[in-house]
Short mmCIF file of C-alpha atoms in Angstrom, two decimals:
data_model
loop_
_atom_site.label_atom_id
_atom_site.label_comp_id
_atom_site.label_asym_id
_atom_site.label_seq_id
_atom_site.Cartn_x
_atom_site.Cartn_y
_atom_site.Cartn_z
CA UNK A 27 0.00 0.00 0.00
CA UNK A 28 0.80 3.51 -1.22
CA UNK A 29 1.61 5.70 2.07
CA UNK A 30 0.26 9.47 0.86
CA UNK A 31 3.57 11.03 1.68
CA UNK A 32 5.41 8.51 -1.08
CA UNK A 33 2.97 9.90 -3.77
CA UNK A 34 4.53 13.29 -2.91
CA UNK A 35 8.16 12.73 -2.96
CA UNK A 36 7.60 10.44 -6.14
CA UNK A 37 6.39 13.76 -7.72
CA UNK A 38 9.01 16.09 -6.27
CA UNK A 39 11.61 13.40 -7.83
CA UNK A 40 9.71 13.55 -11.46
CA UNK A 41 10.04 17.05 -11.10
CA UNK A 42 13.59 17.73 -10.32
CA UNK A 43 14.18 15.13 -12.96
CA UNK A 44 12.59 16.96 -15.39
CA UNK A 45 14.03 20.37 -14.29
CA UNK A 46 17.55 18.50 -14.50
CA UNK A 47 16.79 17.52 -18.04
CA UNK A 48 15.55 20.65 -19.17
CA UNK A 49 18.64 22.24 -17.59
CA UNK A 50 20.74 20.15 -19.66
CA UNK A 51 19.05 20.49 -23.02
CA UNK A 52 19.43 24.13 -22.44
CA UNK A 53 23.06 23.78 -21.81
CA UNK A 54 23.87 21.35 -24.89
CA UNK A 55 22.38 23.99 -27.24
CA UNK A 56 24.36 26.90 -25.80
CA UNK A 57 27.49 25.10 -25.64
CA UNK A 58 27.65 23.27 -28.92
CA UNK A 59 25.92 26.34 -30.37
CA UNK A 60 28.85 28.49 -29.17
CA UNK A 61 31.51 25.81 -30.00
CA UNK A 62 30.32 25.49 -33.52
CA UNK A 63 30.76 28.89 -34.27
CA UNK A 64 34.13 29.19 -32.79
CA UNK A 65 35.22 26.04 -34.30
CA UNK A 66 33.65 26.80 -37.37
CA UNK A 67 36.94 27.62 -39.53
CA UNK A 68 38.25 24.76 -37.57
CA UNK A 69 35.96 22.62 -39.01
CA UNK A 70 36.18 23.66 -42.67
CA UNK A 71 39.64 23.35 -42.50
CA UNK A 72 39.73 19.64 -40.51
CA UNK A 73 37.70 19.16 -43.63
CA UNK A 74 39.74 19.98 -46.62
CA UNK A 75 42.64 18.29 -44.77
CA UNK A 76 40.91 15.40 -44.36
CA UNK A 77 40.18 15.52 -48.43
CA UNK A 78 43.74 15.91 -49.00
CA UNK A 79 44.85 13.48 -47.17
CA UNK A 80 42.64 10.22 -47.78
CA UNK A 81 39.84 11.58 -50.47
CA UNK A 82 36.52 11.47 -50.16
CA UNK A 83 34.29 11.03 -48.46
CA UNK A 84 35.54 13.15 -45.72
CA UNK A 85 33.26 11.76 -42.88
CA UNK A 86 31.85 8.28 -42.01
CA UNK A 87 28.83 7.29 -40.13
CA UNK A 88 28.66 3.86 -37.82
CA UNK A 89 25.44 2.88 -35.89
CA UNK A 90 26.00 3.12 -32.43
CA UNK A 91 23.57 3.41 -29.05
CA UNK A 92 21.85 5.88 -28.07
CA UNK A 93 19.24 6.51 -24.86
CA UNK A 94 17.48 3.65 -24.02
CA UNK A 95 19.64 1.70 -26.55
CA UNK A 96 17.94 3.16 -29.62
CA UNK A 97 20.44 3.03 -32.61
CA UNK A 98 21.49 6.72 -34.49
CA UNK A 99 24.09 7.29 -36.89
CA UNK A 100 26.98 8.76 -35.36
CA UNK A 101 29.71 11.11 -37.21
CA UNK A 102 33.28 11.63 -37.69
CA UNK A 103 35.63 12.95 -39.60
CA UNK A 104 37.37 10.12 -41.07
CA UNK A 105 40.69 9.52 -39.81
CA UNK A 106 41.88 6.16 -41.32
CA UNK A 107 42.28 5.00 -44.86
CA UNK A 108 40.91 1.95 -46.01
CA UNK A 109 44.10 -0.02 -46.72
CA UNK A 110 44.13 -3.80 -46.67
CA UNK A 111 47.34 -6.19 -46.67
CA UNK A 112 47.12 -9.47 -49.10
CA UNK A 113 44.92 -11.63 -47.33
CA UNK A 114 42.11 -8.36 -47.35
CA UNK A 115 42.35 -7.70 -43.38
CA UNK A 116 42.66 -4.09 -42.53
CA UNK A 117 46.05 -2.50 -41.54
CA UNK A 118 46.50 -1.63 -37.82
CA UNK A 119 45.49 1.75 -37.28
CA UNK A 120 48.83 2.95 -36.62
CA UNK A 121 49.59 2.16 -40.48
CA UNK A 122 46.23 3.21 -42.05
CA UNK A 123 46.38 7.14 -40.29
CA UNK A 124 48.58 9.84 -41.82
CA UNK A 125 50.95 11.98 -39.90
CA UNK A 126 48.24 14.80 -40.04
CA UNK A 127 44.86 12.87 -39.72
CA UNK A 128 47.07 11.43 -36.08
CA UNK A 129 47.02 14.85 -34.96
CA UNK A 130 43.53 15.60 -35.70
CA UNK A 131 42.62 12.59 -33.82
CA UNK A 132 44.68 13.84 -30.78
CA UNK A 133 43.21 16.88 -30.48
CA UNK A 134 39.54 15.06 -31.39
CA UNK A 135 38.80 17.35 -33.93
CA UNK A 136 37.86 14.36 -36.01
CA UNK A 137 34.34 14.54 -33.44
CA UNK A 138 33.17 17.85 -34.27
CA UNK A 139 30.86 16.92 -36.81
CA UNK A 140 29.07 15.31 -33.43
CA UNK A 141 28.46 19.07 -32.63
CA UNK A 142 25.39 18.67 -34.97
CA UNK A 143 23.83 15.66 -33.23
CA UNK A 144 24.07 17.48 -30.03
CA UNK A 145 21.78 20.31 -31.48
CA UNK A 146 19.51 17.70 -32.81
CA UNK A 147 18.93 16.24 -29.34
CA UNK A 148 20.23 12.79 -30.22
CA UNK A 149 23.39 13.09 -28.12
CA UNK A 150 24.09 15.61 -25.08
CA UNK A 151 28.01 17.36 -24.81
CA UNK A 152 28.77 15.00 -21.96
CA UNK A 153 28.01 11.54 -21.14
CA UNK A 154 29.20 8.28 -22.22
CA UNK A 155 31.07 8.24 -25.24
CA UNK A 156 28.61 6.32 -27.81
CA UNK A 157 29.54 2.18 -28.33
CA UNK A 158 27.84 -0.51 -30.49
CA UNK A 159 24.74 -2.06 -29.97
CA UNK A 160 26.62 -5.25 -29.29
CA UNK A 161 28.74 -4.31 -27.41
CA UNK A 162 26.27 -2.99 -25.05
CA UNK A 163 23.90 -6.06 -25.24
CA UNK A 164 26.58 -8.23 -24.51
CA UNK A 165 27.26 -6.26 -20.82
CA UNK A 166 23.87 -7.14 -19.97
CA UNK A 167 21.24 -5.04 -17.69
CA UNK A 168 24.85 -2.96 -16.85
CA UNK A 169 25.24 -2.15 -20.46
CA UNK A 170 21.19 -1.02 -20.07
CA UNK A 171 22.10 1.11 -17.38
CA UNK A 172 24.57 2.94 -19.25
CA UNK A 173 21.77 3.95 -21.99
CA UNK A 174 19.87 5.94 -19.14
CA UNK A 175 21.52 8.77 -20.54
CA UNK A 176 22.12 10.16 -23.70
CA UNK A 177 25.89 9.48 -24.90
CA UNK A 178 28.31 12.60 -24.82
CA UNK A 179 31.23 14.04 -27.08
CA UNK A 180 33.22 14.04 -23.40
CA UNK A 181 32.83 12.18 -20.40
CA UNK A 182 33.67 10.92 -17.14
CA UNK A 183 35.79 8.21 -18.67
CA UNK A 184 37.49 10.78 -21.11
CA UNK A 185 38.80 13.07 -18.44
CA UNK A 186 40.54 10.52 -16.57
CA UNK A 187 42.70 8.17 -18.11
CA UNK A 188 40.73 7.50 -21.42
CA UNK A 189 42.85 5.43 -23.42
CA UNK A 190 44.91 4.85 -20.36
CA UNK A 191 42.36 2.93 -19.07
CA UNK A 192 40.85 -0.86 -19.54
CA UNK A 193 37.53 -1.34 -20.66
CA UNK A 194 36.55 -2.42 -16.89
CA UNK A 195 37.49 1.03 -15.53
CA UNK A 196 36.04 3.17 -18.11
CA UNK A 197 32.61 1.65 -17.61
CA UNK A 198 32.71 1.88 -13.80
CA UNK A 199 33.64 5.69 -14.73
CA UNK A 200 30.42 5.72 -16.95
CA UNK A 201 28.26 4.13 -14.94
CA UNK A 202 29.61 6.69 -12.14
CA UNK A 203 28.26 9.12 -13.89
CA UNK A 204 24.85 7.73 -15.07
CA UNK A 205 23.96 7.56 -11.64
CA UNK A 206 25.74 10.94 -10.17
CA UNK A 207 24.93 12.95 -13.14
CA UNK A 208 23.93 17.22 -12.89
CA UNK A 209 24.42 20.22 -14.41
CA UNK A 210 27.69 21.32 -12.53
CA UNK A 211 29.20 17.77 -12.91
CA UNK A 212 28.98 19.02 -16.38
CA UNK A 213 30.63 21.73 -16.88
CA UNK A 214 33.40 20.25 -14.83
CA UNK A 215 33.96 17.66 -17.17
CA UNK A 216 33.70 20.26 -19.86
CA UNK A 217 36.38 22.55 -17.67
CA UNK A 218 38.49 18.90 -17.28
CA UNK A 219 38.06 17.97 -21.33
CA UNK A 220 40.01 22.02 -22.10
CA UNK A 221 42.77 20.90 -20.00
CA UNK A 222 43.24 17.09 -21.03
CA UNK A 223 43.17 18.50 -24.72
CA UNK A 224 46.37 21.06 -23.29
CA UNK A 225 48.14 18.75 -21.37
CA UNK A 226 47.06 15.33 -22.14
CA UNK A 227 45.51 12.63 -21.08
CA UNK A 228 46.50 11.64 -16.79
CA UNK A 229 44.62 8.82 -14.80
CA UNK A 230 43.13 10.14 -11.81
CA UNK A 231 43.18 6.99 -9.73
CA UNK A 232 40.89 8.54 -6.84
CA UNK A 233 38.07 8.90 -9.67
CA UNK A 234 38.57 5.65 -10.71
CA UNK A 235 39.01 4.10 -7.38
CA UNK A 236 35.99 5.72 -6.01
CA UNK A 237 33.93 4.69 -9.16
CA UNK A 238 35.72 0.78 -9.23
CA UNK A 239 34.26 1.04 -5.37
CA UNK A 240 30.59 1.75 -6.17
CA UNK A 241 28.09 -0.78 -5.30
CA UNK A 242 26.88 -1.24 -8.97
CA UNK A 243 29.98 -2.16 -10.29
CA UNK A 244 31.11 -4.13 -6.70
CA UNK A 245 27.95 -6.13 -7.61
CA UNK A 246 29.69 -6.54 -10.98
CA UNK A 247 32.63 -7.79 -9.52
CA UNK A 248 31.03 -10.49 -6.97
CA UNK A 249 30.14 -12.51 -9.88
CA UNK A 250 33.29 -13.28 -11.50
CA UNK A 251 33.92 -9.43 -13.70
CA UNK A 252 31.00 -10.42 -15.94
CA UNK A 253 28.97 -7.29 -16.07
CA UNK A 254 25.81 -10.00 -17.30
CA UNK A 255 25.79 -11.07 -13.82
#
């Protein structure tokens, strides 16, 4: 039975919920609005470069998940030729990227196009970087979790360790943030993203300790690392 105090604080939840997504919205289009524009010869010009170096077409689309696991199209500047060695297996990446197109994956220009998806509402500026549908089925009601919110251009993943990390730690990080997520955790990690794009990318192992340690993922852990568990 429904005490009449729970119907109140059920509502007060829905609301701040919906104050906390309208919050964000409002902050995606500002941001990527403002980032566009100041990017905007950046972009042309990651463009022609891009033509230069491996042809066209200069961007490349590959279904990933979105909220609640529904697929979209996401974008990128292309980054990687298409080259193949004699048995018809692509090159490690290393071998198919040119000196320039490295760079412009350093400095993740090669996401910007993903500015436009933000203004479209089918991804926010930060949350969990987008993955395949498979991969995400495979992790189970964890992987379901992780659609809860929309995926980001930056997240809590990217601004500590990112590519330093393994694939266990960088979903604790997102799942960290699924369930800690508001608007000044935001623009932190937008504030964090400026200075990992000046200095680089550093693990910051109280983050990911303190995420690792969170009862989700613990629960994770009890049975044997397998997130279907």
């Amino acid at each position: 039975m429904v005490a009449p105090g729970d119907f109140g604080d059920a509502r007060g939840r829905s609301e701040l919920l919906n104050e906390s997504s309208v919050s964000k919205r409002i902050f995606d289009i500002l941001l990527s609005s403002l980032v566009l524009i100041i990017c905007s010869p950046i972009f042309l010009t990651v463009a022609a470069l891009t033509y230069l170096a491996l042809g066209w077409p200069v961007m490349f689309r590959q279904v990933r998940a979105g909220l609640s696991m529904r697929p979209f199209s996401i974008l990128k500047f292309r980054t990687m030729s298409n080259e193949r060695d004699g048995k018809g297996d692509l090159l490690p990446d290393h071998l198919r990227q040119t000196r320039l197109t490295a760079i412009i994956r350093r400095l993740r220009f090669d996401e910007l196009p993903q500015l436009l998806l933000v203004l479209a509402g089918v991804m926010s500026f930060v949350g969990p970087r987008p993955l395949p549908i498979q991969t995400l089925s495979d992790l189970g009601a964890i992987g379901q979790l992780r659609c809860r919110v929309q995926p980001g251009l930056t997240g809590w993943a990217q601004v500590n360790g990112n590519t330093r990390l393994n694939d266990m730690q960088k979903l604790a990080l997102d799942i960290w943030y699924v369930e800690q997520h508001n608007l000044a955790l935001d623009v932190l990690i937008v504030a964090m993203t400026l200075k990992t794009l000046v200095l680089g990318e550093v693990v910051n192992e109280h983050n990911v300790q303190k995420a690792e340690t969170q009862p989700t993922i613990l629960s994770c852990l009890r049975v044997g690392l397998d997130p279907k568990g």
